[in-house]
PDB file of C-alpha atoms in Angstrom:
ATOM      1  CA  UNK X   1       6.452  31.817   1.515  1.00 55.00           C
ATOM      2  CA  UNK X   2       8.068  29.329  -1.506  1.00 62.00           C
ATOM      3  CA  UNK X   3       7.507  26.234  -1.032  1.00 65.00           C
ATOM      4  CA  UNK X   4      10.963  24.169  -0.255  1.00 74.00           C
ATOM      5  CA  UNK X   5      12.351  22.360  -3.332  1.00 88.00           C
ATOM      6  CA  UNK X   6      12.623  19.088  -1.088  1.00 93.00           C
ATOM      7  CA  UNK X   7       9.927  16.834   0.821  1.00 96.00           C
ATOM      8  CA  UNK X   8      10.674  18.275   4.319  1.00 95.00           C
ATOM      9  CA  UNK X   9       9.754  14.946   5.846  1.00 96.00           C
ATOM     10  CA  UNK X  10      11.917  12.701   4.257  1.00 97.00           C
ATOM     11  CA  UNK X  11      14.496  15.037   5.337  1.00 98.00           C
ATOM     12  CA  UNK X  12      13.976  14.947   8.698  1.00 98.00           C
ATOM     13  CA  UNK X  13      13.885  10.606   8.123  1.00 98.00           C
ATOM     14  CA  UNK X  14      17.615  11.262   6.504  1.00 98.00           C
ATOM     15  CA  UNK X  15      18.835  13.454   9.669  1.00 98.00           C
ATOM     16  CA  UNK X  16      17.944  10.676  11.757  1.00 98.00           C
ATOM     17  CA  UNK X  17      19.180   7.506   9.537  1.00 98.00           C
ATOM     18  CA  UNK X  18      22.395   9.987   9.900  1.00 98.00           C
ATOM     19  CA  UNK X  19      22.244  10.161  13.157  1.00 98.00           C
ATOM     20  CA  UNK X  20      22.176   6.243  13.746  1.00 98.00           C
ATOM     21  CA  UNK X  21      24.336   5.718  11.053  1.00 98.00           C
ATOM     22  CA  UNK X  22      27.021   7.919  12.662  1.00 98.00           C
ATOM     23  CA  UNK X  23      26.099   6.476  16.478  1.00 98.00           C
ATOM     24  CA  UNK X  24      26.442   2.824  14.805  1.00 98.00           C
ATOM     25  CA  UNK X  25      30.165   3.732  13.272  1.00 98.00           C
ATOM     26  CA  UNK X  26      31.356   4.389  16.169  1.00 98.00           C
ATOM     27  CA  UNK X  27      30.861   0.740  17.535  1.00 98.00           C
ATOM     28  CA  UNK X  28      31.635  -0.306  14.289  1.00 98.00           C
ATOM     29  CA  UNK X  29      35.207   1.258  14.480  1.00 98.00           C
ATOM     30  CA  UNK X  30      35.643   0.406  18.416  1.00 98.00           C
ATOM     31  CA  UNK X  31      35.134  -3.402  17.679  1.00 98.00           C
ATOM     32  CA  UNK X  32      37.120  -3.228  14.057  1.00 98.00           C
ATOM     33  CA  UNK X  33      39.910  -1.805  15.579  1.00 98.00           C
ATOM     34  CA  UNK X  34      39.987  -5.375  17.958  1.00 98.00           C
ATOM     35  CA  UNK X  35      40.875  -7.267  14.753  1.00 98.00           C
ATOM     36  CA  UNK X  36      43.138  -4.556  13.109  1.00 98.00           C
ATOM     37  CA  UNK X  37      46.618  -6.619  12.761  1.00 98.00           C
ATOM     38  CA  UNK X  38      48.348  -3.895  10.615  1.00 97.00           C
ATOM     39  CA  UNK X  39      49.500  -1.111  12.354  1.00 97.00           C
ATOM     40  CA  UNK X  40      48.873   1.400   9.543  1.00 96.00           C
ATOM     41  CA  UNK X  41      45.526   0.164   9.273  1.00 97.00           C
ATOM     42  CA  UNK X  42      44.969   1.078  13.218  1.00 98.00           C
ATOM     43  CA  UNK X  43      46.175   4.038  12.688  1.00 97.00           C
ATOM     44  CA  UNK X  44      43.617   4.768  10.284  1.00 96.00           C
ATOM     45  CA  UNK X  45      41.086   3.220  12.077  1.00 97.00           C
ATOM     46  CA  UNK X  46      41.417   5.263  14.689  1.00 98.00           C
ATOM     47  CA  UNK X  47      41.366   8.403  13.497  1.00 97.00           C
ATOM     48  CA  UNK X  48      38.538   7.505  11.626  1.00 97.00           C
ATOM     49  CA  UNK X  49      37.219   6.959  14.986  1.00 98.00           C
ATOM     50  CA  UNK X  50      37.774  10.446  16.480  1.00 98.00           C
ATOM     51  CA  UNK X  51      35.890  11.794  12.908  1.00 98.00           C
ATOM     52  CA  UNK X  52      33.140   9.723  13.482  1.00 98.00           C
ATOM     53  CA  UNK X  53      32.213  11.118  17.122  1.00 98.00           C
ATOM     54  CA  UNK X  54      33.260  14.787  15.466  1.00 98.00           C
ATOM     55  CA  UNK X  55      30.505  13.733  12.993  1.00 98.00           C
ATOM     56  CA  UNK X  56      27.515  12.842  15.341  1.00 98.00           C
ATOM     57  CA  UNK X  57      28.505  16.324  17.049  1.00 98.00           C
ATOM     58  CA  UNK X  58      27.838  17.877  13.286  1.00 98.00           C
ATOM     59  CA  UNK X  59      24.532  15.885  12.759  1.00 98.00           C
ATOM     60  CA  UNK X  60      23.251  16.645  16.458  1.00 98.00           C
ATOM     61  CA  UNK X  61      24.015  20.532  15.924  1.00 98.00           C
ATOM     62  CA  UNK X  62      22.528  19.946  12.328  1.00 98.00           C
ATOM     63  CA  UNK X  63      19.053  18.560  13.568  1.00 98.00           C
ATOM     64  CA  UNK X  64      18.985  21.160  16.498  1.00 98.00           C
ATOM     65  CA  UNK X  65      19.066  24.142  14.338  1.00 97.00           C
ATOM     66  CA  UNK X  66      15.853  22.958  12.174  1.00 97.00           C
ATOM     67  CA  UNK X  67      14.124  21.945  15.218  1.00 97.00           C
ATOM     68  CA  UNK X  68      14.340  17.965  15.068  1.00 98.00           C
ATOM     69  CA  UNK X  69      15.319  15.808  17.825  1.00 98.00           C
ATOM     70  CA  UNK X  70      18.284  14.034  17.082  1.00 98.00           C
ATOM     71  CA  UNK X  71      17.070  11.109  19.554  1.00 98.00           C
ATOM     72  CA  UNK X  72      13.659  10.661  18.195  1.00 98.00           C
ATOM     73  CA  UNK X  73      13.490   7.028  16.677  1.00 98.00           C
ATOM     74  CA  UNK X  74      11.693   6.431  13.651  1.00 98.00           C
ATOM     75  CA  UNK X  75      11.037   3.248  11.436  1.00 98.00           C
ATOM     76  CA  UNK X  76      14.103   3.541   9.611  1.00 98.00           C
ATOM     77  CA  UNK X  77      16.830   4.652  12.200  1.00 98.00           C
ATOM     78  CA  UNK X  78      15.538   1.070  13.962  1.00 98.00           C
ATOM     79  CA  UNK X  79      16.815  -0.323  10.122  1.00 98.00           C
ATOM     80  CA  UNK X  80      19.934   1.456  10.052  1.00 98.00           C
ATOM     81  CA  UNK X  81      20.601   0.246  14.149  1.00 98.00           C
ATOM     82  CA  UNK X  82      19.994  -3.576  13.338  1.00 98.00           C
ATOM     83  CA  UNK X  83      22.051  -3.220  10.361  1.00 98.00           C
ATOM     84  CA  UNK X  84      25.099  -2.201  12.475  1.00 98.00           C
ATOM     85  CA  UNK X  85      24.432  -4.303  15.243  1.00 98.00           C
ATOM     86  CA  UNK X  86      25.284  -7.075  12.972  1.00 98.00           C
ATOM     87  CA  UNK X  87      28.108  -5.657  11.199  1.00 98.00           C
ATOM     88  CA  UNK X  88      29.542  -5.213  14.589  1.00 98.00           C
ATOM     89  CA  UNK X  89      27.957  -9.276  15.791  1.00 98.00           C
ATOM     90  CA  UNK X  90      29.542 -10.682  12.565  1.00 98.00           C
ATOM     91  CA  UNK X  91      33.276  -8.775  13.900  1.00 98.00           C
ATOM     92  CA  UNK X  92      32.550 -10.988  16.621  1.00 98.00           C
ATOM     93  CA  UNK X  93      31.779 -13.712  15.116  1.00 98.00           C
ATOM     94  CA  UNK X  94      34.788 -13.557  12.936  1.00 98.00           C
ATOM     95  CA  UNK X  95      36.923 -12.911  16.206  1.00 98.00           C
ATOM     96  CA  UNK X  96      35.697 -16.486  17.425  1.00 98.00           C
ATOM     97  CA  UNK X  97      36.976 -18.314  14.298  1.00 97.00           C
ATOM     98  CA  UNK X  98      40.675 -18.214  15.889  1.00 95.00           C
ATOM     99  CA  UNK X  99      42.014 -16.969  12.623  1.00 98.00           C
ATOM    100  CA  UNK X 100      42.944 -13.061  13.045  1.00 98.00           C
ATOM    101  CA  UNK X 101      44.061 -12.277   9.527  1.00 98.00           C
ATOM    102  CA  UNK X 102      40.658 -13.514   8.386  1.00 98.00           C
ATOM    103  CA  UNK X 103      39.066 -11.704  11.319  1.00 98.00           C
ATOM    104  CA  UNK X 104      40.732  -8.149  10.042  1.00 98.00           C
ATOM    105  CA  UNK X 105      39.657  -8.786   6.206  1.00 98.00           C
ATOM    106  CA  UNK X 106      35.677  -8.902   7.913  1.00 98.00           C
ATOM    107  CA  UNK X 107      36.457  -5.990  10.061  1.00 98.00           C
ATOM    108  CA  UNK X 108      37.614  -4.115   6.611  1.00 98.00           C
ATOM    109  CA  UNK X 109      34.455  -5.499   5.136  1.00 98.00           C
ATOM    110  CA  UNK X 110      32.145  -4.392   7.653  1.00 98.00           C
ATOM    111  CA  UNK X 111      33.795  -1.072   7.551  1.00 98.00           C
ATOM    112  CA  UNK X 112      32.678  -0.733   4.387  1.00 98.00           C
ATOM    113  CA  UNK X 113      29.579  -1.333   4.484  1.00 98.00           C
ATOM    114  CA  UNK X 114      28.984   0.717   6.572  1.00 98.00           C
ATOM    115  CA  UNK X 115      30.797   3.719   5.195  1.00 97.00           C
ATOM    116  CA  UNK X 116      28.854   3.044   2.059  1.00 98.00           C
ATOM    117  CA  UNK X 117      25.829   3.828   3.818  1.00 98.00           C
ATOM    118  CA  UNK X 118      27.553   6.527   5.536  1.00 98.00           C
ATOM    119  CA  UNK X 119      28.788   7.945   2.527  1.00 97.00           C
ATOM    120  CA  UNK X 120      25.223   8.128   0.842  1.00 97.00           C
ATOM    121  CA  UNK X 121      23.686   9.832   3.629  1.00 98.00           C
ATOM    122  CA  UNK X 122      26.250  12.468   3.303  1.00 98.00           C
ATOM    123  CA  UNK X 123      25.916  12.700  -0.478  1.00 97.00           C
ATOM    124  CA  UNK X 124      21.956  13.053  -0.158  1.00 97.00           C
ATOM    125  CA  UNK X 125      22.342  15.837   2.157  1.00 98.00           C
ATOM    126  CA  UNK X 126      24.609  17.702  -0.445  1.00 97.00           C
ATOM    127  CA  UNK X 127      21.729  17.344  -2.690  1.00 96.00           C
ATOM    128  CA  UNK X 128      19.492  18.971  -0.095  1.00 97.00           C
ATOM    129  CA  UNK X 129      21.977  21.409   0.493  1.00 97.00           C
ATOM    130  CA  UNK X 130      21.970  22.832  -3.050  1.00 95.00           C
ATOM    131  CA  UNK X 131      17.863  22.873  -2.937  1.00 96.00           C
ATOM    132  CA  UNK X 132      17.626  24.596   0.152  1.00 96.00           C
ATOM    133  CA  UNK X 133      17.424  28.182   0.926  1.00 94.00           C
ATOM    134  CA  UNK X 134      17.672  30.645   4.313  1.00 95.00           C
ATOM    135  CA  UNK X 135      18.368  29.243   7.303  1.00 95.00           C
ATOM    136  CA  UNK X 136      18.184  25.791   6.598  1.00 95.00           C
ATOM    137  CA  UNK X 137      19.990  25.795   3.572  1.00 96.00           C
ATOM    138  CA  UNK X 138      22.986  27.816   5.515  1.00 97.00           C
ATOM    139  CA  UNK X 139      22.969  24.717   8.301  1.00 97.00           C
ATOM    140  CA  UNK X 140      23.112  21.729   5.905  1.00 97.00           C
ATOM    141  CA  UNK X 141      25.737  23.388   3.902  1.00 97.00           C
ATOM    142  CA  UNK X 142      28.239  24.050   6.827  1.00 97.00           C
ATOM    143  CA  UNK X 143      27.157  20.501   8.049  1.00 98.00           C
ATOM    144  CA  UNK X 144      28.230  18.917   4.592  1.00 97.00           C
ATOM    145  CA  UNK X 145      31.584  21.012   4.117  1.00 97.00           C
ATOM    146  CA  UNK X 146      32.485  19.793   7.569  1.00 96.00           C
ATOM    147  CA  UNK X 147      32.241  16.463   6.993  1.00 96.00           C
ATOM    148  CA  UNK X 148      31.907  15.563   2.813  1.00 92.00           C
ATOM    149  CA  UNK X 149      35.877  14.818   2.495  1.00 92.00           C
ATOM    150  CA  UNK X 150      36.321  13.019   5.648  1.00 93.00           C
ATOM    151  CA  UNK X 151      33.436  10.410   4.224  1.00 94.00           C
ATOM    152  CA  UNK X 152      35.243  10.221   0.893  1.00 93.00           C
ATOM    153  CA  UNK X 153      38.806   9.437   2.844  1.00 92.00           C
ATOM    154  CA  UNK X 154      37.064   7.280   5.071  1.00 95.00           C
ATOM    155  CA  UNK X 155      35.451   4.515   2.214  1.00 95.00           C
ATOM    156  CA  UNK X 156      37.337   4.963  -0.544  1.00 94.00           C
ATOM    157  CA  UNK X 157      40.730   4.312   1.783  1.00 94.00           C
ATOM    158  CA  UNK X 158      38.846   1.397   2.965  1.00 95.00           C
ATOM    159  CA  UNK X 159      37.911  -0.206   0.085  1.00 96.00           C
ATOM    160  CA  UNK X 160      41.712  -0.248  -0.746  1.00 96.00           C
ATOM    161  CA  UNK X 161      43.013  -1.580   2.430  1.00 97.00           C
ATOM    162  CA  UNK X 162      40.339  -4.237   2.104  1.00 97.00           C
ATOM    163  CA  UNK X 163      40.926  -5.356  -1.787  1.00 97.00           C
ATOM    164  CA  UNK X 164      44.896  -5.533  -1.048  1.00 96.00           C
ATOM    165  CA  UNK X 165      44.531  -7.294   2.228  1.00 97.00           C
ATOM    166  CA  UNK X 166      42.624  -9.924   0.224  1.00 97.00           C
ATOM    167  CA  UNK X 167      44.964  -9.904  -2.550  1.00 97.00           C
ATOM    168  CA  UNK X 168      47.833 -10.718   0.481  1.00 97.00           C
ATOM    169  CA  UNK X 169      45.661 -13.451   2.095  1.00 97.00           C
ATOM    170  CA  UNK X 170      45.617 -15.123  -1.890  1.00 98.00           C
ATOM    171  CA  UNK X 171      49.132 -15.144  -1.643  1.00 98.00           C
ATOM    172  CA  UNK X 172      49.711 -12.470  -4.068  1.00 97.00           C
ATOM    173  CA  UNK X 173      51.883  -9.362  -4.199  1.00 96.00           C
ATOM    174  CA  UNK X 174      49.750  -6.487  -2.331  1.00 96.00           C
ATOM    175  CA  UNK X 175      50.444  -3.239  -1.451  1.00 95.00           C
ATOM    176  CA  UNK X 176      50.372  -2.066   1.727  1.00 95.00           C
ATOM    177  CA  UNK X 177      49.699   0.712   2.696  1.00 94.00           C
ATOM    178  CA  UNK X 178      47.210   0.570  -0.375  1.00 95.00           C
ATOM    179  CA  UNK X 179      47.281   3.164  -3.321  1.00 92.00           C
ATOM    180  CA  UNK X 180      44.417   4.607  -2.015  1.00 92.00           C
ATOM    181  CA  UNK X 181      46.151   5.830   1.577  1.00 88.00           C
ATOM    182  CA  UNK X 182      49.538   6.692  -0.351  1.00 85.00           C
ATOM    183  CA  UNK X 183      48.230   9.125  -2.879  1.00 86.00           C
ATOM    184  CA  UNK X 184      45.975  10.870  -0.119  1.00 84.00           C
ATOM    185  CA  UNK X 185      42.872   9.621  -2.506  1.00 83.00           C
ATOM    186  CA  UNK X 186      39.725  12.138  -1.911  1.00 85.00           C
ATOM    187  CA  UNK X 187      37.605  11.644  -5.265  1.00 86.00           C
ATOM    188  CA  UNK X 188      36.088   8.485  -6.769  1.00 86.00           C
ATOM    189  CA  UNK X 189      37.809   8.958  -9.693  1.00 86.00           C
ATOM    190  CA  UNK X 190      41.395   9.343  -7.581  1.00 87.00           C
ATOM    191  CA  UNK X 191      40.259   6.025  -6.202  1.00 86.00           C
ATOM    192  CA  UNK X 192      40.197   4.527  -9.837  1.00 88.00           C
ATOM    193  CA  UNK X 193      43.190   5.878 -10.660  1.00 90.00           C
ATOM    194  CA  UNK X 194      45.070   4.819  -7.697  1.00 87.00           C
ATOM    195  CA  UNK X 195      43.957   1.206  -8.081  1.00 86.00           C
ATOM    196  CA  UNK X 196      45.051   1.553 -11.980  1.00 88.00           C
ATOM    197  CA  UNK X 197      48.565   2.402 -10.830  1.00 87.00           C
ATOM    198  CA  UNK X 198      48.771  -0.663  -8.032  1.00 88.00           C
ATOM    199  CA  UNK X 199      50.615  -2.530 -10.168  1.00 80.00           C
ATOM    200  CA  UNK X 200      53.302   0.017 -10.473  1.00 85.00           C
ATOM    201  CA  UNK X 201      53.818  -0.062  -7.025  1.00 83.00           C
ATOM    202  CA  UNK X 202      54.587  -3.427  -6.420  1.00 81.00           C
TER     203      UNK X 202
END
């Protein structure tokens, strides 16, 4: 039998970082969307929401078929939990200030930090994907069609909403909804492009 073209355990380590990182979202997006002020942006928030939980569905399924528990907790996932604990304490904390514009522009910052992560995990596991053969191959594959364009929409809309929020509370023209979110942005390079063209759309 060939030997796999990836180091089997460190793939089981990123199934499980994907797992928390998923399971964290979601509380991530439940307590953002208590600071959202623009309506567009809860909009998106939420069904960014609904993707997430379709997501941990994807990973669960993903780990099952190549026999890994999905629950098992390992160095790293504890990592990946603290980290979104306090994305989700400094929210709070934000909340507390008694300034909710300022408490949205941390929500939109914590969102993207954790769809950064988010959005590596699912990038690594394309890179698996393309290594891996049979069964396992087949399983990662589906599991990163399912969800690859979802994690581009979610950060790279994010990252708009959250650089022309900013621009707004500097008391400069912004546009909302951002670039990003009007010209349905998928790609990096869309993302660049869109921001390019902001100032046409002022």
């Amino acid at each position: 039998m060939a030997k796999p073209r990836y180091d089997e355990a460190q793939l089981k380590d990123l199934l499980l970082q994907m797992m928390e990182t998923e399971l964290g979202g979601e509380q991530v997006y439940r307590t953002a969307l208590t600071c959202a002020l623009n309506d567009d942006l809860k909009e998106e928030w939420e069904g960014y929401l609904e993707e997430t939980l379709s997501h941990q569905n994807v990973v669960r399924t993903t780990c099952e078929a190549l026999g890994i528990d999905a629950d098992e907790v390992v160095p790293s996932r504890l990592v990946v939990k603290h980290i979104g604990e306090s994305l989700v304490k400094a929210m709070e904390l934000a909340k507390q200030g008694g300034n909710p514009a300022a408490a949205q522009l941390v929500a939109c910052e914590c969102v993207v930090h954790a769809e950064t992560k988010d959005h590596a995990n699912w990038e690594l596991l394309g890179k698996v994907a393309e290594a891996a053969t049979g069964d396992t191959g087949k399983a990662l594959k589906d599991a990163h069609e399912r969800v690859e364009k979802d994690e581009d929409h979610h950060l790279y809309h994010t990252k708009g909403w959250c650089r022309e929020l900013w621009i707004e509370s500097l008391g400069m023209p912004a546009v909302l909804p951002p670039p990003e979110e009007v010209k349905q942005v998928e790609t990096a390079i869309g993302a660049s492009r869109a921001e390019q063209q902001r100032t046409q759309m002022l």
